[in-house]
Tab-separated table of C-alpha atoms and ligand atoms in Angstrom:
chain	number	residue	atom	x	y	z
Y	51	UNK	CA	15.129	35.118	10.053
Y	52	UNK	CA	12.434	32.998	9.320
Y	53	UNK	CA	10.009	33.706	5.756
Y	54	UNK	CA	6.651	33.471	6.957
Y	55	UNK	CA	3.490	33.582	4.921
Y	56	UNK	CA	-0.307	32.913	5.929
Y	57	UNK	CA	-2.276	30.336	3.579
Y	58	UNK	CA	-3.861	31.938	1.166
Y	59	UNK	CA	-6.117	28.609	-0.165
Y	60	UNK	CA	-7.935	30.995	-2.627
Y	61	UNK	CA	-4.600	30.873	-4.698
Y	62	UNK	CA	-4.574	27.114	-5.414
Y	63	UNK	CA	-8.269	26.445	-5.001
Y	64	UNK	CA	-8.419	23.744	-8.803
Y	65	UNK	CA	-11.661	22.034	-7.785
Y	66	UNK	CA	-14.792	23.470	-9.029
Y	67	UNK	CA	-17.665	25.319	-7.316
Y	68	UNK	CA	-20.142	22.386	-8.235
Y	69	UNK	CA	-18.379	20.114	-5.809
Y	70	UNK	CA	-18.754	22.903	-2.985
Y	71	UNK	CA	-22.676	22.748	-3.741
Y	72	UNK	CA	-22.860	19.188	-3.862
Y	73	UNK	CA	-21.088	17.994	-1.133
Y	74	UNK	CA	-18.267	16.385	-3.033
Y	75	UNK	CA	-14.908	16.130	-1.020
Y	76	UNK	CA	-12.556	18.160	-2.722
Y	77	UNK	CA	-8.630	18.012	-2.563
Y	78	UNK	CA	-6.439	21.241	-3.492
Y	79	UNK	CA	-4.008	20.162	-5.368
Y	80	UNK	CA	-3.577	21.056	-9.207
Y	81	UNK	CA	-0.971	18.790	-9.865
Y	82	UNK	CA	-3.593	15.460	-9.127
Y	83	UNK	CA	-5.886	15.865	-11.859
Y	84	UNK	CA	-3.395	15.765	-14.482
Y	85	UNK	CA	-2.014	12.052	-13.131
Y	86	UNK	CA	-2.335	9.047	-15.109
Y	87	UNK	CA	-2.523	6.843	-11.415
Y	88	UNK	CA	-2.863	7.996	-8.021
Y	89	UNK	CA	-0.983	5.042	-5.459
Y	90	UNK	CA	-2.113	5.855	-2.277
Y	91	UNK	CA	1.006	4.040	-1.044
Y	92	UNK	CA	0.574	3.665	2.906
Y	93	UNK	CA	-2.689	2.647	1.949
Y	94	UNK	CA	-1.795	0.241	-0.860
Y	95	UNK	CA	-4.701	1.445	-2.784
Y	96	UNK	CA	-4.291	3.006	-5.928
Y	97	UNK	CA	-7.107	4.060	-8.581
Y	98	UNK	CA	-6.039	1.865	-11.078
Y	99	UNK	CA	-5.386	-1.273	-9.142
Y	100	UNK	CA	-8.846	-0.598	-7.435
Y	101	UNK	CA	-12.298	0.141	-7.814
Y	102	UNK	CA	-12.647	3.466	-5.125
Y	103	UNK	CA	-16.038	4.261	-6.410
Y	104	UNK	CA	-17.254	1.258	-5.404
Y	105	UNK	CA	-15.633	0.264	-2.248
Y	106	UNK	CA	-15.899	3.489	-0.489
Y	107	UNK	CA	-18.954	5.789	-2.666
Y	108	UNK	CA	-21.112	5.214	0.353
Y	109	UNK	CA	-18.782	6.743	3.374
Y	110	UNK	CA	-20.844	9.125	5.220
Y	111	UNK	CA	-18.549	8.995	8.684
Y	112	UNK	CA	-14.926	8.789	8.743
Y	113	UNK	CA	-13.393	7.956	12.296
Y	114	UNK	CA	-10.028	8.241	13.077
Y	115	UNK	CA	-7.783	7.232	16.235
Y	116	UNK	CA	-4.164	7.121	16.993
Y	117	UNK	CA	-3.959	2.889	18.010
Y	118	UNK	CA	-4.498	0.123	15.234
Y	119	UNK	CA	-6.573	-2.061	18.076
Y	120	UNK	CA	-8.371	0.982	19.349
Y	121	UNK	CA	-10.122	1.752	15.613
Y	122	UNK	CA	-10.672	-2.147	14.860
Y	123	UNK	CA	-12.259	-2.380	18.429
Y	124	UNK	CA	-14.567	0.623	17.458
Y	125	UNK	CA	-15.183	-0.975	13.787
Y	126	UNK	CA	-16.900	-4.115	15.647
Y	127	UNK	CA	-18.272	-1.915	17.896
Y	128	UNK	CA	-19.900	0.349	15.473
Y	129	UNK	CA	-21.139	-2.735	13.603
Y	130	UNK	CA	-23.381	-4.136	16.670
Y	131	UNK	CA	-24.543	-0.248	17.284
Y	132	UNK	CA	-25.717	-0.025	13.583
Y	133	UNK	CA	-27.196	-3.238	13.355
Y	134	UNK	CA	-25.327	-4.362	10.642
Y	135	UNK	CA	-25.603	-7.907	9.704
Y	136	UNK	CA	-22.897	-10.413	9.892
Y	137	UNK	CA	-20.499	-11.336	12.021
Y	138	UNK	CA	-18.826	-8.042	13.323
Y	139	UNK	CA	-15.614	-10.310	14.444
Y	140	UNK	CA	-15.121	-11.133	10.449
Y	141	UNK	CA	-14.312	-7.308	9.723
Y	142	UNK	CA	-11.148	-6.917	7.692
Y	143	UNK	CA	-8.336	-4.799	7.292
Y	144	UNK	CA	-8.586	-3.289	3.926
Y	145	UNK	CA	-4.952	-2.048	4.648
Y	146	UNK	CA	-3.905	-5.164	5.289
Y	147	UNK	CA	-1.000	-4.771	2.481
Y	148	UNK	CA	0.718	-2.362	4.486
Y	149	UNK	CA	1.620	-2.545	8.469
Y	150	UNK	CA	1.467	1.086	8.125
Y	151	UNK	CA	-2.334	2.357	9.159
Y	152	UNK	CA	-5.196	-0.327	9.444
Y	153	UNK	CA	-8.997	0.512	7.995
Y	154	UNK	CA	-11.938	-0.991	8.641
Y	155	UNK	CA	-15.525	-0.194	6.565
Y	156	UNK	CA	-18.608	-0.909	8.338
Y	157	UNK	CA	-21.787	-0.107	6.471
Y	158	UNK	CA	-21.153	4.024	5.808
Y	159	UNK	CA	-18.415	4.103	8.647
Y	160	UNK	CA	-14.560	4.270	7.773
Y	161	UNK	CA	-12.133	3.311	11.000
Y	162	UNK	CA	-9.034	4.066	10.330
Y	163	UNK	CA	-5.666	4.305	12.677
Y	164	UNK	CA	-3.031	7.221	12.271
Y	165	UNK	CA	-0.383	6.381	14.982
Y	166	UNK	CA	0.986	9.084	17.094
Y	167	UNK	CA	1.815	12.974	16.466
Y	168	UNK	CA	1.521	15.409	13.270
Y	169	UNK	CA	3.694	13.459	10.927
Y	170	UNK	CA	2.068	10.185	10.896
Y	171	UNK	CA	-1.206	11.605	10.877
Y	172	UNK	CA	-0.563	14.498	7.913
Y	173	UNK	CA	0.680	11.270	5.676
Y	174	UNK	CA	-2.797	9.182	6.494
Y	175	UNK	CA	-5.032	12.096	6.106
Y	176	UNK	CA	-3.132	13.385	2.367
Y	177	UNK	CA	-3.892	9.547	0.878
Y	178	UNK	CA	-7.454	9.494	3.135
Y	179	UNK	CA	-8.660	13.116	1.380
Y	180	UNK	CA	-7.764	11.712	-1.712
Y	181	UNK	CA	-9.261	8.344	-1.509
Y	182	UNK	CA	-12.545	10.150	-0.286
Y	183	UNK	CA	-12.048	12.105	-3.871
Y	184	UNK	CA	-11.876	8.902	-6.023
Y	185	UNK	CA	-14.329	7.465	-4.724
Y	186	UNK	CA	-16.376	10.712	-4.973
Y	187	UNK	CA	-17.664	10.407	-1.628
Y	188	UNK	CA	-20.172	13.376	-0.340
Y	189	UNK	CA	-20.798	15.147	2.670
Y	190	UNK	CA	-19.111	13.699	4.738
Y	191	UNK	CA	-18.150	13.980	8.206
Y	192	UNK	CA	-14.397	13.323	9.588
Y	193	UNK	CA	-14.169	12.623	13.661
Y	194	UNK	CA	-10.901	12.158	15.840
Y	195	UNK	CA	-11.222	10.188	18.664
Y	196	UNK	CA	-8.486	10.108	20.955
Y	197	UNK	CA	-6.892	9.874	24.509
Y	198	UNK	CA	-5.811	13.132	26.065
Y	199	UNK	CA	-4.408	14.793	29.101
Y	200	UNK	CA	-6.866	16.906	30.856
Y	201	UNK	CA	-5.971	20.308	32.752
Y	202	UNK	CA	-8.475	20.846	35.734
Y	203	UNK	CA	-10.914	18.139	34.501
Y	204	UNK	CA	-11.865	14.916	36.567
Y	205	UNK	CA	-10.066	12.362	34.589
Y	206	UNK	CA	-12.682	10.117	32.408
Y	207	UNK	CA	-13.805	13.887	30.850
Y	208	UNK	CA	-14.941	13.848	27.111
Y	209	UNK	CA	-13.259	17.450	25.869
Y	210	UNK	CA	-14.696	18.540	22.111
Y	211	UNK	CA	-12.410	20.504	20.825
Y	212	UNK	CA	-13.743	24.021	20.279
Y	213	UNK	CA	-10.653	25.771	18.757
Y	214	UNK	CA	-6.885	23.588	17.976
Y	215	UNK	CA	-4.059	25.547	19.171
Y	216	UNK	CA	-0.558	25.129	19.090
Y	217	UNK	CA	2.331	25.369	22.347
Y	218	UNK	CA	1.603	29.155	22.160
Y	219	UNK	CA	-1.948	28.518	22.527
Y	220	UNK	CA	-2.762	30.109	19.321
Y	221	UNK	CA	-5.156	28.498	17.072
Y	222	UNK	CA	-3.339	27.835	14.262
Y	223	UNK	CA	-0.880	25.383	12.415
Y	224	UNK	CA	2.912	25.668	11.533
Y	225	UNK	CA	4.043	24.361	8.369
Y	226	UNK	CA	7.538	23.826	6.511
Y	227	UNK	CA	6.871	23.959	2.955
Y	228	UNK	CA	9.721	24.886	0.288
Y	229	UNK	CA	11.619	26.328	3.168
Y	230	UNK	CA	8.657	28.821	4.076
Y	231	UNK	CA	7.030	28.882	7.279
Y	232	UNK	CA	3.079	28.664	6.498
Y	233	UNK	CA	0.443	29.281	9.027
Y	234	UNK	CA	-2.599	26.951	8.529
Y	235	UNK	CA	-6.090	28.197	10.334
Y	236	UNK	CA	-7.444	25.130	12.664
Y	237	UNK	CA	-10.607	26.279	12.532
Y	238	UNK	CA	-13.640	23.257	13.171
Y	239	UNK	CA	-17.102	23.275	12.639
Y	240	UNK	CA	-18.806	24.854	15.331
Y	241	UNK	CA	-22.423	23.542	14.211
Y	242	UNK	CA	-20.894	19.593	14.256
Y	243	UNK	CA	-19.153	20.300	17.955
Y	244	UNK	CA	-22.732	21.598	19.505
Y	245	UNK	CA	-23.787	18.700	17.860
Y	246	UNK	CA	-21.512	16.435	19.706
Y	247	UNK	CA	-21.769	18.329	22.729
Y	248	UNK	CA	-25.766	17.825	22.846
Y	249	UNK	CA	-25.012	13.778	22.046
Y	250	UNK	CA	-22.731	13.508	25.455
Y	251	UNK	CA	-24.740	15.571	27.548
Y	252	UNK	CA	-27.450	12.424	26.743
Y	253	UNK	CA	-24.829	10.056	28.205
Y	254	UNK	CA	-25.163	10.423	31.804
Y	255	UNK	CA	-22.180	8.193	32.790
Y	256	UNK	CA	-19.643	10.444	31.927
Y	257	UNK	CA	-18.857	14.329	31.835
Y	258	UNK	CA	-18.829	16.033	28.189
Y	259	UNK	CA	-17.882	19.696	27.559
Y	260	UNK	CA	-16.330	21.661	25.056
Y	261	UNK	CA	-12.888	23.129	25.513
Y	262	UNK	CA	-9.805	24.025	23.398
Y	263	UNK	CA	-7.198	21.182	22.598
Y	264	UNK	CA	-3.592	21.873	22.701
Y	265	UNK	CA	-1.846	19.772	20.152
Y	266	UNK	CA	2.094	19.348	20.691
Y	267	UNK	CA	4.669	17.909	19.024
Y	268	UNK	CA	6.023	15.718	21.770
Y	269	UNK	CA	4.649	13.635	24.582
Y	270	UNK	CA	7.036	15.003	27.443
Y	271	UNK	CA	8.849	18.145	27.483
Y	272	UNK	CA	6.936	19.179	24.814
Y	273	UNK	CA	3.547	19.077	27.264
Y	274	UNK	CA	5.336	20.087	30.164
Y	275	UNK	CA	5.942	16.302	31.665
Y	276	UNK	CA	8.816	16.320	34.618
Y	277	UNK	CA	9.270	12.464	33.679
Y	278	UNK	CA	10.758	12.130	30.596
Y	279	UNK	CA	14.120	11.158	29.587
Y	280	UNK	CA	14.974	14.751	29.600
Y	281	UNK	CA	13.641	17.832	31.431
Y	282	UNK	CA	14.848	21.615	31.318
Y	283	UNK	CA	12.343	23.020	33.883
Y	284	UNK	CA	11.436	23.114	37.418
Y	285	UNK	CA	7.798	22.116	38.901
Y	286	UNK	CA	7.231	25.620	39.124
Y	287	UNK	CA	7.826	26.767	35.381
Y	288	UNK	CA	5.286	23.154	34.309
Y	289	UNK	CA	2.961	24.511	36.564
Y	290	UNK	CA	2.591	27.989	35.408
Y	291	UNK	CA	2.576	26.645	31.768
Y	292	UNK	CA	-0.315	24.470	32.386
Y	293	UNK	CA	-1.983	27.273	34.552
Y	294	UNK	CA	-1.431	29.703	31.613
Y	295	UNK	CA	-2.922	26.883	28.987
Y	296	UNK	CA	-5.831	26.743	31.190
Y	297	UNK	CA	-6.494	30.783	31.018
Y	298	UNK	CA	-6.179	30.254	27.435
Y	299	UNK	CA	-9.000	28.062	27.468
Y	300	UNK	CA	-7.039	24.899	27.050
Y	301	UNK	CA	-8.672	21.919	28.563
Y	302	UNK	CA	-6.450	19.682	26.997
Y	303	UNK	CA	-3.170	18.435	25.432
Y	304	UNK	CA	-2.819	15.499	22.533
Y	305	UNK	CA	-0.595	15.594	19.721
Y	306	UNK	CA	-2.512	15.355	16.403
Y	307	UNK	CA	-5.837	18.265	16.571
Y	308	UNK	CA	-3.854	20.844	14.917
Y	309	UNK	CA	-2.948	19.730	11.453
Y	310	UNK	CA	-6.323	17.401	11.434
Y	311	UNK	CA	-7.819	20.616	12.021
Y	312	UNK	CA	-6.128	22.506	9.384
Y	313	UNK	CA	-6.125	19.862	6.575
Y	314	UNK	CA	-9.656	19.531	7.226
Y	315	UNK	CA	-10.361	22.992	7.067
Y	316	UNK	CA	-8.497	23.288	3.560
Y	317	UNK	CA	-10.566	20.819	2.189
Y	318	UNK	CA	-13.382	22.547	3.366
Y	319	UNK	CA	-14.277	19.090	5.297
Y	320	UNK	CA	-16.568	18.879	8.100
Y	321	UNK	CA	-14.513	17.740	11.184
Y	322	UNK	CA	-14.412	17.386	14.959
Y	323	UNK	CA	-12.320	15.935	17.570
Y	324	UNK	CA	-13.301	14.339	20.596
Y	325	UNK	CA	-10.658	13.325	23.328
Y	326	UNK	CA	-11.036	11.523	26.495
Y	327	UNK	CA	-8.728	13.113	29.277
Y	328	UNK	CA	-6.771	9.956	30.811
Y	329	UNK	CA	-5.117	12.336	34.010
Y	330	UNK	CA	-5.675	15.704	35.766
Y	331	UNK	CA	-2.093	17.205	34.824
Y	332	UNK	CA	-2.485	19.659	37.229
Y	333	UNK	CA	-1.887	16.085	39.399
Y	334	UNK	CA	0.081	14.651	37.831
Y	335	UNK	CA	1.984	13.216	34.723
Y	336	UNK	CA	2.687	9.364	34.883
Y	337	UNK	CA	-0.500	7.363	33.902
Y	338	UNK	CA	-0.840	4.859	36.307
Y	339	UNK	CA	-4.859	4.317	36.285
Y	340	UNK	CA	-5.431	0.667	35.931
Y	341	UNK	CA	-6.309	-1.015	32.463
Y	342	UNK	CA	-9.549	-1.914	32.464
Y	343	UNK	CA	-10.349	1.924	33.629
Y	344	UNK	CA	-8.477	3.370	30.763
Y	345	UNK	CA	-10.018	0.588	28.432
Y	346	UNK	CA	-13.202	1.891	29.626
Y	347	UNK	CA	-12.574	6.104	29.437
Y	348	UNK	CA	-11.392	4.816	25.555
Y	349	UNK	CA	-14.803	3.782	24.837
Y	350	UNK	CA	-16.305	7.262	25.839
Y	351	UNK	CA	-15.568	8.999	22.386
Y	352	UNK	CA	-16.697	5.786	20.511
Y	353	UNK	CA	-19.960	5.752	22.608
Y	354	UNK	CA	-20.428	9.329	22.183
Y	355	UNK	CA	-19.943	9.421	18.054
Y	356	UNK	CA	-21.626	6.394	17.771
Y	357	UNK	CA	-24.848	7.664	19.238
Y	358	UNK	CA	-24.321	10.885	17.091
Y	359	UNK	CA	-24.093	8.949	13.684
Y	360	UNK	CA	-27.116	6.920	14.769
Y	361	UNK	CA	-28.962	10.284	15.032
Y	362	UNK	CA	-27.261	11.307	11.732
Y	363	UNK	CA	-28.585	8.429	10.448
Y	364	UNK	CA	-31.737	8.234	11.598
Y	365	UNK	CA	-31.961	11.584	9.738
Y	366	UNK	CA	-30.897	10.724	6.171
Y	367	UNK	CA	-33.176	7.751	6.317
B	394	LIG	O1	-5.140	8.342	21.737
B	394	LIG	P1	-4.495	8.806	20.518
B	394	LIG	O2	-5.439	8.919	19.383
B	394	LIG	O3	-3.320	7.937	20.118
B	394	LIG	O4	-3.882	10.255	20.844
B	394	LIG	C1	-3.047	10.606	21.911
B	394	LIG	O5	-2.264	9.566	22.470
B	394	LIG	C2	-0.926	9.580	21.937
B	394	LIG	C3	0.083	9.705	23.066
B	394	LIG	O6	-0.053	8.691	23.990
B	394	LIG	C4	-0.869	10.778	20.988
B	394	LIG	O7	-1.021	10.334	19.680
B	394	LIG	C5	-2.016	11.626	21.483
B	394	LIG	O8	-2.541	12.535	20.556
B	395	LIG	O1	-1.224	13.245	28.643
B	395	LIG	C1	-1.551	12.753	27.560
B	395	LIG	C2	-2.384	11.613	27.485
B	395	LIG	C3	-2.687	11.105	26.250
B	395	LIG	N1	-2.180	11.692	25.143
B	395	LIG	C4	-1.385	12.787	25.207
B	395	LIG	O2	-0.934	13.294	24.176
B	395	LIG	N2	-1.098	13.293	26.420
């Protein structure tokens, strides 16, 4: 039988109550403070080998996507959108000593890549927290943008995630830790997703709702695909899976909302996640839509947070 415990943050909470009131970002570890160096290794950026403060003090946004091209795409994007001078094609890696995740900073916007499912992403967003710690950055705001599969929803859809659940359609997150199962809340802020919402309903070329996100830890069986290498189930049994998801309030399925959702929540960090749905899979589950289509549904999130930070923007000014 499996030990299970919920989180109980309360009982490691180190940081103090000033840097709730002031917008610090906070990490929740005890052990940090009491380090000599902190080597944020798949960054290669460490606080002694760099200044933190001063590279990254003024992040206000932090986007993050699964594809290296994808985020440096937005990153030049972004830095036409915001005006920024210079030339946005000179923007450069700042990760560029690893081949593990690739960050670009334009102006008060961090791009950053986190490759595919829970693993890759946990790693990026343990060193990101902390770098956004250094470099005491405040109030700041954390966005996934990603590629999806949709259930019931016109492909090309923009689904904010209202509530991350897991396979069982529960909203919460599974952890291993010290041979404990721990359950993780993947609670988001409600406030930033309306928001968001408001931001795509502005954008009349494309269809923007809310909707829960099922993350999963595979990209096949795991979200019901008949066309994987292996497959234990009829038609019949993915189809009352997906119709079940959808009573749940499941619009749909990626592999990553989950744990962002609950490491964001445990750092008390303001987050969202905004997916484009790339097929119905009520339809379907190869994804055969031309390139240049999916290269265009890609953009959706990126047009839809851009236009949100320049409102954010516009607001701090
Ligand atoms: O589009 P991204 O951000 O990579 O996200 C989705 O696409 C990948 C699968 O193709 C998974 O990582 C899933 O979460
Ligand atoms: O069906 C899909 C499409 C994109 N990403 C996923 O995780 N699933």
């Amino acid at each position: 039988m499996r030990p299970t415990l919920t989180n109980k943050p309360e009982a490691f909470e180190t940081e103090k109550i000033d840097d709730k009131e002031n917008g610090l970002v906070r990490v929740m570890n005890p052990h940090l403070a009491s380090m000599p160096e902190d080597f944020l290794y798949h960054f290669a950026l460490g606080t002694k080998t760099h200044d933190l403060q001063a590279m990254f003090g003024d992040v206000k946004f932090v986007c993050v996507g699964g594809s290296a091209n994808r985020m440096k795409a937005f990153g030049q994007f972004i830095h036409g959108e915001l005006g920024l001078n210079g030339d946005s094609s000179d923007i450069r890696d700042i990760c560029e000593g690893t081949d593990r995740y690739c960050m670009y900073k334009i102006g008060p916007v961090l791009s950053i890549s986190h490759g595919m499912g829970v693993p890759s992403i946990s790693i990026m967003l343990h060193e990101l927290i902390k770098l956004l710690h250094h470099a005491k950055c405040r109030d700041v705001i954390i966005i996934r943008m990603g590629t999806s599969g949709g259930i019931g929803l016109e492909p090309g859809t923009v689904v904010i995630t209202g509530t991350a659940v897991d396979s069982f359609f529960q909203p919460q997150f599974e952890q291993i830790i010290l041979g404990k199962v721990i359950t993780h809340s993947t609670e988001l802020d409600k406030d930033l997703a309306l928001l968001l919402l408001n931001c795509g309903q502005e954008i009349p070329d494309f269809q923007t709702i809310i909707g829960n996100t099922m993350c999963t830890h595979d990209f096949y069986e795991g979200q019901g695909r008949l066309d994987g290498a292996l497959c234990s189930f009829s038609n019949k049994e993915k189809q009352e899976y997906l119709k079940n998801a959808y009573e749940a309030g499941v619009r749909n399925i990626e592999m990553e909302s989950a744990v962002f959702a609950a490491m964001c929540h445990r750092c008390d960090l303001k987050a969202a996640v905004v997916c484009v749905t790339l097929l119905n899979r009520l339809d379907g589950d190869q994804i055969t839509t031309p390139h240049e289509v999916l290269v265009e549904y890609q953009m959706r999130p990126q047009k839809l947070v851009s236009r949100f930070m320049k409102q954010q923007l516009e607001l701090l000014k």
